[in-house]
Amino acid sequence: MYKFQWIAALLTAAAGPALGAEVAWIQFTDPAEHAFTLQVPQGWKVAGGAYRFGPLDPRAMVEIDSPDGQIRLRLGDAGVPPYAVLDRSLMSNGFREGSLYSPNRVAQEVVANYRPGWVFADLYGQARFAPACRTLELKRLQKLDPLHPAASAQQQVTAGDALYRCANPGGAALLAYVFAETTLTHVQSEQVWQVTCLYSLVAPESQGEFAFRTMLHVMRTFEIDQQWEARQLRINGAAGDAAWRTFKTTMQLEHSRFQHQEAQSQQTFEGMDRAIRGVTQTTDSVDGTQREVWTGPNANYFINPAGTVVNANSSPGSEYHALTPHN
């Protein structure tokens, strides 16, 4: 069953610290199908909504740009289709990676081997940001816990994010970020996969935290129109009732994650900031002092009484003791 790719997940990525008087919020309603609403900053440029590529292939995308165009947020992407994994049956019928595939004309799929969430995040980030960046430097690529658990033994869910430093044509330093979750499902003898959560942003480094918090607030206020969801489930056919019950249960579970993510949002941005600056937060194993050190290629960090820090896999000498890097 195809649904909006990222809709339910947006509710899980709860907001960070309240933006207070910094932003006045207004409601945006999907202009195409009235499928969802969300809050956006007043005075910002907003475009998007629901895009339908088949009875079982609705996709959502909302782009939100600051008045000066320096901060650009994107939730979902209508250009990202569902995917069919290339197998012998498809190959025997002339399909290759990148081929269009429309089974029963209910969805517009693309043939592609499965990409885990963090792999997709980097591939997407390069395609999204590279055209606008004079240079695009990957600063962090990491696996993360999925927002959605696998619904059955037939599913595999992975997630991750990619963080970049971008220099625009004018030389300004920008922060660019993508989170992606992908879900691989075995359906009888076939495998299909979808990008079940996707959001991204680009902003000046000095406004990175504000952009990140704004994006999280937008996501926190996202609400699906229940009448639209009910209509979509009827379109999906006999599995509609069960899917509706699953959807409601998922919403309850995700609201419970909402508070946890809210508490972690500042820590998340601080990690992004350190990655952009190329430093790692550590704790001294002797006196408990926390210090930032330049990120190195090796697994461990060591310090001597003179304050010299060495990045190595093993201790460089008896006068050095360990600094414990934070995950």
GROMACS .gro file of C-alpha atoms in nm:
model
  327
    1MET     CA    1   0.000   0.000   0.000
    2TYR     CA    2   0.145   0.335  -0.105
    3LYS     CA    3   0.095   0.634   0.121
    4PHE     CA    4   0.262   0.968   0.154
    5GLN     CA    5   0.630   0.896   0.193
    6TRP     CA    6   0.728   1.072   0.516
    7ILE     CA    7   0.380   1.180   0.635
    8ALA     CA    8   0.356   0.981   0.954
    9ALA     CA    9   0.725   1.013   1.022
   10LEU     CA   10   0.713   1.390   1.036
   11LEU     CA   11   0.515   1.365   1.356
   12THR     CA   12   0.795   1.169   1.520
   13ALA     CA   13   1.074   1.417   1.460
   14ALA     CA   14   0.941   1.647   1.728
   15ALA     CA   15   1.023   2.010   1.764
   16GLY     CA   16   1.321   2.159   1.937
   17PRO     CA   17   1.316   2.447   2.182
   18ALA     CA   18   1.023   2.685   2.133
   19LEU     CA   19   1.096   2.962   1.884
   20GLY     CA   20   0.883   3.205   2.084
   21ALA     CA   21   0.859   3.558   1.947
   22GLU     CA   22   1.120   3.493   1.678
   23VAL     CA   23   0.857   3.360   1.436
   24ALA     CA   24   0.485   3.417   1.381
   25TRP     CA   25   0.316   3.106   1.245
   26ILE     CA   26   0.031   3.063   0.996
   27GLN     CA   27  -0.139   2.748   0.870
   28PHE     CA   28  -0.068   2.604   0.527
   29THR     CA   29  -0.322   2.364   0.375
   30ASP     CA   30  -0.237   2.130   0.089
   31PRO     CA   31  -0.398   2.311  -0.207
   32ALA     CA   32  -0.430   2.002  -0.428
   33GLU     CA   33  -0.623   1.743  -0.224
   34HIS     CA   34  -0.654   1.907   0.120
   35ALA     CA   35  -0.460   1.605   0.242
   36PHE     CA   36  -0.268   1.777   0.522
   37THR     CA   37  -0.200   2.099   0.709
   38LEU     CA   38   0.108   2.237   0.879
   39GLN     CA   39   0.237   2.562   1.026
   40VAL     CA   40   0.484   2.778   0.837
   41PRO     CA   41   0.656   3.107   0.929
   42GLN     CA   42   0.448   3.408   0.833
   43GLY     CA   43   0.595   3.596   0.539
   44TRP     CA   44   0.797   3.300   0.411
   45LYS     CA   45   0.746   3.164   0.061
   46VAL     CA   46   0.563   2.829   0.065
   47ALA     CA   47   0.500   2.596  -0.230
   48GLY     CA   48   0.391   2.235  -0.270
   49GLY     CA   49   0.123   1.998  -0.153
   50ALA     CA   50   0.004   1.656  -0.259
   51TYR     CA   51   0.115   1.525  -0.597
   52ARG     CA   52  -0.061   1.218  -0.737
   53PHE     CA   53   0.118   0.984  -0.977
   54GLY     CA   54  -0.137   0.703  -0.961
   55PRO     CA   55  -0.424   0.570  -0.746
   56LEU     CA   56  -0.177   0.421  -0.500
   57ASP     CA   57   0.101   0.674  -0.553
   58PRO     CA   58   0.031   1.005  -0.378
   59ARG     CA   59   0.342   1.198  -0.278
   60ALA     CA   60   0.384   1.507  -0.065
   61MET     CA   61   0.637   1.785  -0.084
   62VAL     CA   62   0.647   2.128   0.080
   63GLU     CA   63   0.923   2.383   0.017
   64ILE     CA   64   0.956   2.673   0.261
   65ASP     CA   65   1.197   2.960   0.189
   66SER     CA   66   1.283   3.255   0.412
   67PRO     CA   67   1.200   3.601   0.271
   68ASP     CA   68   1.564   3.664   0.176
   69GLY     CA   69   1.595   3.316   0.022
   70GLN     CA   70   1.891   3.219   0.240
   71ILE     CA   71   1.710   2.945   0.437
   72ARG     CA   72   1.543   2.673   0.234
   73LEU     CA   73   1.352   2.388   0.395
   74ARG     CA   74   1.206   2.091   0.213
   75LEU     CA   75   0.978   1.823   0.355
   76GLY     CA   76   0.940   1.518   0.133
   77ASP     CA   77   1.006   1.527  -0.240
   78ALA     CA   78   0.750   1.454  -0.509
   79GLY     CA   79   1.035   1.359  -0.740
   80VAL     CA   80   1.127   1.057  -0.527
   81PRO     CA   81   0.921   0.758  -0.645
   82PRO     CA   82   0.858   0.415  -0.499
   83TYR     CA   83   1.117   0.167  -0.622
   84ALA     CA   84   1.108  -0.191  -0.750
   85VAL     CA   85   1.422  -0.396  -0.680
   86LEU     CA   86   1.581  -0.528  -0.997
   87ASP     CA   87   1.535  -0.906  -1.005
   88ARG     CA   88   1.559  -1.181  -1.265
   89SER     CA   89   1.199  -1.138  -1.369
   90LEU     CA   90   1.241  -0.770  -1.439
   91MET     CA   91   1.575  -0.827  -1.611
   92SER     CA   92   1.423  -1.091  -1.836
   93ASN     CA   93   1.163  -0.836  -1.944
   94GLY     CA   94   1.427  -0.580  -2.038
   95PHE     CA   95   1.426  -0.366  -1.725
   96ARG     CA   96   1.748  -0.217  -1.586
   97GLU     CA   97   1.829   0.016  -1.299
   98GLY     CA   98   1.664   0.348  -1.374
   99SER     CA   99   1.387   0.198  -1.588
  100LEU     CA  100   1.033   0.323  -1.532
  101TYR     CA  101   0.794   0.055  -1.406
  102SER     CA  102   0.419   0.094  -1.357
  103PRO     CA  103   0.262  -0.230  -1.226
  104ASN     CA  104  -0.111  -0.231  -1.304
  105ARG     CA  105  -0.079   0.145  -1.362
  106VAL     CA  106  -0.145   0.221  -0.995
  107ALA     CA  107   0.196   0.374  -0.926
  108GLN     CA  108   0.494   0.514  -1.115
  109GLU     CA  109   0.787   0.315  -0.984
  110VAL     CA  110   1.152   0.321  -1.083
  111VAL     CA  111   1.365   0.006  -1.095
  112ALA     CA  112   1.652   0.038  -0.848
  113ASN     CA  113   1.841  -0.178  -0.603
  114TYR     CA  114   1.777  -0.101  -0.236
  115ARG     CA  115   1.965   0.190  -0.077
  116PRO     CA  116   1.985   0.202   0.304
  117GLY     CA  117   1.870   0.528   0.460
  118TRP     CA  118   2.215   0.681   0.510
  119VAL     CA  119   2.323   0.588   0.156
  120PHE     CA  120   2.009   0.742   0.011
  121ALA     CA  121   2.060   1.055   0.224
  122ASP     CA  122   2.403   1.115   0.070
  123LEU     CA  123   2.291   1.039  -0.285
  124TYR     CA  124   1.994   1.271  -0.241
  125GLY     CA  125   2.206   1.542  -0.080
  126GLN     CA  126   2.454   1.546  -0.366
  127ALA     CA  127   2.172   1.575  -0.621
  128ARG     CA  128   1.986   1.841  -0.420
  129PHE     CA  129   2.273   2.066  -0.313
  130ALA     CA  130   2.556   2.025  -0.564
  131PRO     CA  131   2.398   2.241  -0.840
  132ALA     CA  132   2.382   2.542  -0.604
  133CYS     CA  133   2.720   2.490  -0.437
  134ARG     CA  134   3.058   2.591  -0.576
  135THR     CA  135   3.198   2.324  -0.345
  136LEU     CA  136   3.007   2.060  -0.148
  137GLU     CA  137   3.201   1.891   0.132
  138LEU     CA  138   3.054   1.594   0.318
  139LYS     CA  139   3.121   1.653   0.688
  140ARG     CA  140   2.925   1.366   0.839
  141LEU     CA  141   2.741   1.058   0.717
  142GLN     CA  142   2.589   0.838   0.985
  143LYS     CA  143   2.343   0.560   1.048
  144LEU     CA  144   2.053   0.651   1.276
  145ASP     CA  145   1.769   0.462   1.437
  146PRO     CA  146   1.467   0.451   1.204
  147LEU     CA  147   1.163   0.656   1.295
  148HIS     CA  148   0.938   0.363   1.208
  149PRO     CA  149   0.986   0.006   1.329
  150ALA     CA  150   0.951  -0.270   1.074
  151ALA     CA  151   0.584  -0.366   1.048
  152SER     CA  152   0.663  -0.735   0.990
  153ALA     CA  153   0.942  -0.981   0.925
  154GLN     CA  154   0.903  -0.897   0.556
  155GLN     CA  155   1.027  -0.541   0.613
  156GLN     CA  156   1.369  -0.388   0.661
  157VAL     CA  157   1.388  -0.024   0.777
  158THR     CA  158   1.708   0.182   0.786
  159ALA     CA  159   1.779   0.550   0.841
  160GLY     CA  160   2.060   0.802   0.846
  161ASP     CA  161   2.160   1.157   0.771
  162ALA     CA  162   2.417   1.347   0.571
  163LEU     CA  163   2.564   1.684   0.667
  164TYR     CA  164   2.757   1.906   0.428
  165ARG     CA  165   2.942   2.234   0.416
  166CYS     CA  166   2.849   2.418   0.098
  167ALA     CA  167   3.019   2.724  -0.049
  168ASN     CA  168   2.773   2.903  -0.273
  169PRO     CA  169   2.884   3.086  -0.590
  170GLY     CA  170   2.939   3.401  -0.384
  171GLY     CA  171   3.168   3.213  -0.144
  172ALA     CA  172   2.931   3.220   0.155
  173ALA     CA  173   2.952   2.918   0.388
  174LEU     CA  174   2.627   2.723   0.407
  175LEU     CA  175   2.514   2.423   0.610
  176ALA     CA  176   2.321   2.158   0.415
  177TYR     CA  177   2.146   1.861   0.576
  178VAL     CA  178   1.940   1.556   0.475
  179PHE     CA  179   1.762   1.293   0.683
  180ALA     CA  180   1.628   0.985   0.505
  181GLU     CA  181   1.457   0.664   0.611
  182THR     CA  182   1.404   0.384   0.360
  183THR     CA  183   1.184   0.075   0.393
  184LEU     CA  184   1.235  -0.246   0.194
  185THR     CA  185   0.932  -0.477   0.175
  186HIS     CA  186   0.916  -0.833   0.042
  187VAL     CA  187   0.588  -0.884  -0.145
  188GLN     CA  188   0.554  -1.247  -0.246
  189SER     CA  189   0.840  -1.301  -0.494
  190GLU     CA  190   0.910  -0.929  -0.543
  191GLN     CA  191   1.083  -0.659  -0.341
  192VAL     CA  192   0.979  -0.295  -0.334
  193TRP     CA  193   1.117  -0.006  -0.132
  194GLN     CA  194   1.017   0.347  -0.046
  195VAL     CA  195   1.168   0.655   0.111
  196THR     CA  196   0.936   0.662   0.412
  197CYS     CA  197   1.077   0.981   0.561
  198LEU     CA  198   1.277   1.257   0.393
  199TYR     CA  199   1.355   1.613   0.494
  200SER     CA  200   1.635   1.853   0.413
  201LEU     CA  201   1.752   2.209   0.460
  202VAL     CA  202   2.017   2.454   0.349
  203ALA     CA  203   2.104   2.771   0.543
  204PRO     CA  204   2.395   3.002   0.623
  205GLU     CA  205   2.611   2.843   0.892
  206SER     CA  206   2.532   3.132   1.125
  207GLN     CA  207   2.160   3.054   1.092
  208GLY     CA  208   2.188   2.676   1.100
  209GLU     CA  209   2.039   2.629   1.446
  210PHE     CA  210   1.748   2.861   1.370
  211ALA     CA  211   1.679   2.679   1.042
  212PHE     CA  212   1.692   2.340   1.213
  213ARG     CA  213   1.454   2.447   1.489
  214THR     CA  214   1.218   2.603   1.235
  215MET     CA  215   1.210   2.280   1.036
  216LEU     CA  216   1.135   2.078   1.347
  217HIS     CA  217   0.847   2.308   1.440
  218VAL     CA  218   0.697   2.276   1.092
  219MET     CA  219   0.720   1.899   1.122
  220ARG     CA  220   0.569   1.900   1.470
  221THR     CA  221   0.258   2.077   1.341
  222PHE     CA  222   0.202   1.848   1.043
  223GLU     CA  223  -0.144   1.689   1.050
  224ILE     CA  224  -0.306   1.453   0.802
  225ASP     CA  225  -0.669   1.517   0.715
  226GLN     CA  226  -0.847   1.207   0.839
  227GLN     CA  227  -1.114   1.222   0.570
  228TRP     CA  228  -0.843   1.224   0.305
  229GLU     CA  229  -0.666   0.932   0.473
  230ALA     CA  230  -0.990   0.736   0.491
  231ARG     CA  231  -1.052   0.797   0.120
  232GLN     CA  232  -0.699   0.686   0.037
  233LEU     CA  233  -0.741   0.368   0.238
  234ARG     CA  234  -1.062   0.288   0.050
  235ILE     CA  235  -0.871   0.334  -0.274
  236ASN     CA  236  -0.611   0.091  -0.147
  237GLY     CA  237  -0.878  -0.180  -0.141
  238ALA     CA  238  -0.945  -0.468   0.092
  239ALA     CA  239  -0.650  -0.391   0.320
  240GLY     CA  240  -0.800  -0.054   0.406
  241ASP     CA  241  -0.953  -0.137   0.745
  242ALA     CA  242  -0.640  -0.307   0.871
  243ALA     CA  243  -0.423  -0.027   0.735
  244TRP     CA  244  -0.636   0.233   0.910
  245ARG     CA  245  -0.597   0.053   1.243
  246THR     CA  246  -0.223   0.029   1.186
  247PHE     CA  247  -0.210   0.397   1.100
  248LYS     CA  248  -0.390   0.498   1.421
  249THR     CA  249  -0.164   0.275   1.632
  250THR     CA  250   0.143   0.419   1.464
  251MET     CA  251   0.025   0.771   1.541
  252GLN     CA  252  -0.007   0.685   1.910
  253LEU     CA  253   0.340   0.530   1.919
  254GLU     CA  254   0.495   0.822   1.736
  255HIS     CA  255   0.340   1.079   1.967
  256SER     CA  256   0.514   0.901   2.253
  257ARG     CA  257   0.847   0.947   2.071
  258PHE     CA  258   0.764   1.312   2.020
  259GLN     CA  259   0.867   1.421   2.370
  260HIS     CA  260   1.193   1.228   2.358
  261GLN     CA  261   1.297   1.387   2.029
  262GLU     CA  262   1.212   1.730   2.164
  263ALA     CA  263   1.453   1.681   2.453
  264GLN     CA  264   1.727   1.567   2.215
  265SER     CA  265   1.695   1.845   1.955
  266GLN     CA  266   1.958   2.079   2.105
  267GLN     CA  267   2.203   1.793   2.141
  268THR     CA  268   2.137   1.699   1.778
  269PHE     CA  269   2.222   2.046   1.652
  270GLU     CA  270   2.532   2.068   1.869
  271GLY     CA  271   2.653   1.748   1.704
  272MET     CA  272   2.585   1.897   1.362
  273ASP     CA  273   2.775   2.213   1.457
  274ARG     CA  274   3.079   2.013   1.571
  275ALA     CA  275   3.075   1.808   1.252
  276ILE     CA  276   3.073   2.126   1.040
  277ARG     CA  277   3.364   2.267   1.242
  278GLY     CA  278   3.553   1.936   1.221
  279VAL     CA  279   3.578   1.876   1.595
  280THR     CA  280   3.485   1.591   1.829
  281GLN     CA  281   3.358   1.633   2.185
  282THR     CA  282   3.556   1.422   2.436
  283THR     CA  283   3.571   1.359   2.810
  284ASP     CA  284   3.905   1.330   2.991
  285SER     CA  285   3.926   0.983   3.148
  286VAL     CA  286   4.130   1.122   3.442
  287ASP     CA  287   3.957   1.441   3.557
  288GLY     CA  288   3.628   1.430   3.363
  289THR     CA  289   3.697   1.754   3.178
  290GLN     CA  290   3.510   1.790   2.848
  291ARG     CA  291   3.702   1.934   2.556
  292GLU     CA  292   3.670   1.961   2.181
  293VAL     CA  293   3.953   1.815   1.972
  294TRP     CA  294   4.013   1.818   1.599
  295THR     CA  295   3.844   1.516   1.444
  296GLY     CA  296   4.095   1.262   1.316
  297PRO     CA  297   4.076   0.946   1.105
  298ASN     CA  298   4.162   0.710   1.392
  299ALA     CA  299   3.936   0.567   1.660
  300ASN     CA  300   4.092   0.707   1.979
  301TYR     CA  301   4.224   1.031   2.128
  302PHE     CA  302   4.503   1.070   2.386
  303ILE     CA  303   4.638   1.368   2.579
  304ASN     CA  304   4.960   1.429   2.775
  305PRO     CA  305   5.022   1.665   3.072
  306ALA     CA  306   5.131   1.941   2.834
  307GLY     CA  307   4.790   1.933   2.666
  308THR     CA  308   4.908   1.777   2.341
  309VAL     CA  309   4.628   1.570   2.184
  310VAL     CA  310   4.705   1.277   1.955
  311ASN     CA  311   4.452   1.089   1.741
  312ALA     CA  312   4.562   0.726   1.717
  313ASN     CA  313   4.430   0.371   1.741
  314SER     CA  314   4.661   0.292   2.037
  315SER     CA  315   4.838   0.501   2.302
  316PRO     CA  316   5.144   0.691   2.174
  317GLY     CA  317   5.324   0.655   2.510
  318SER     CA  318   5.303   0.609   2.886
  319GLU     CA  319   5.271   0.983   2.945
  320TYR     CA  320   4.942   0.992   2.751
  321HIS     CA  321   4.597   0.902   2.884
  322ALA     CA  322   4.271   0.854   2.698
  323LEU     CA  323   4.008   1.104   2.599
  324THR     CA  324   3.671   0.936   2.551
  325PRO     CA  325   3.491   1.061   2.235
  326HIS     CA  326   3.117   1.120   2.258
  327ASN     CA  327   2.896   0.931   2.019
   0.00000   0.00000   0.00000
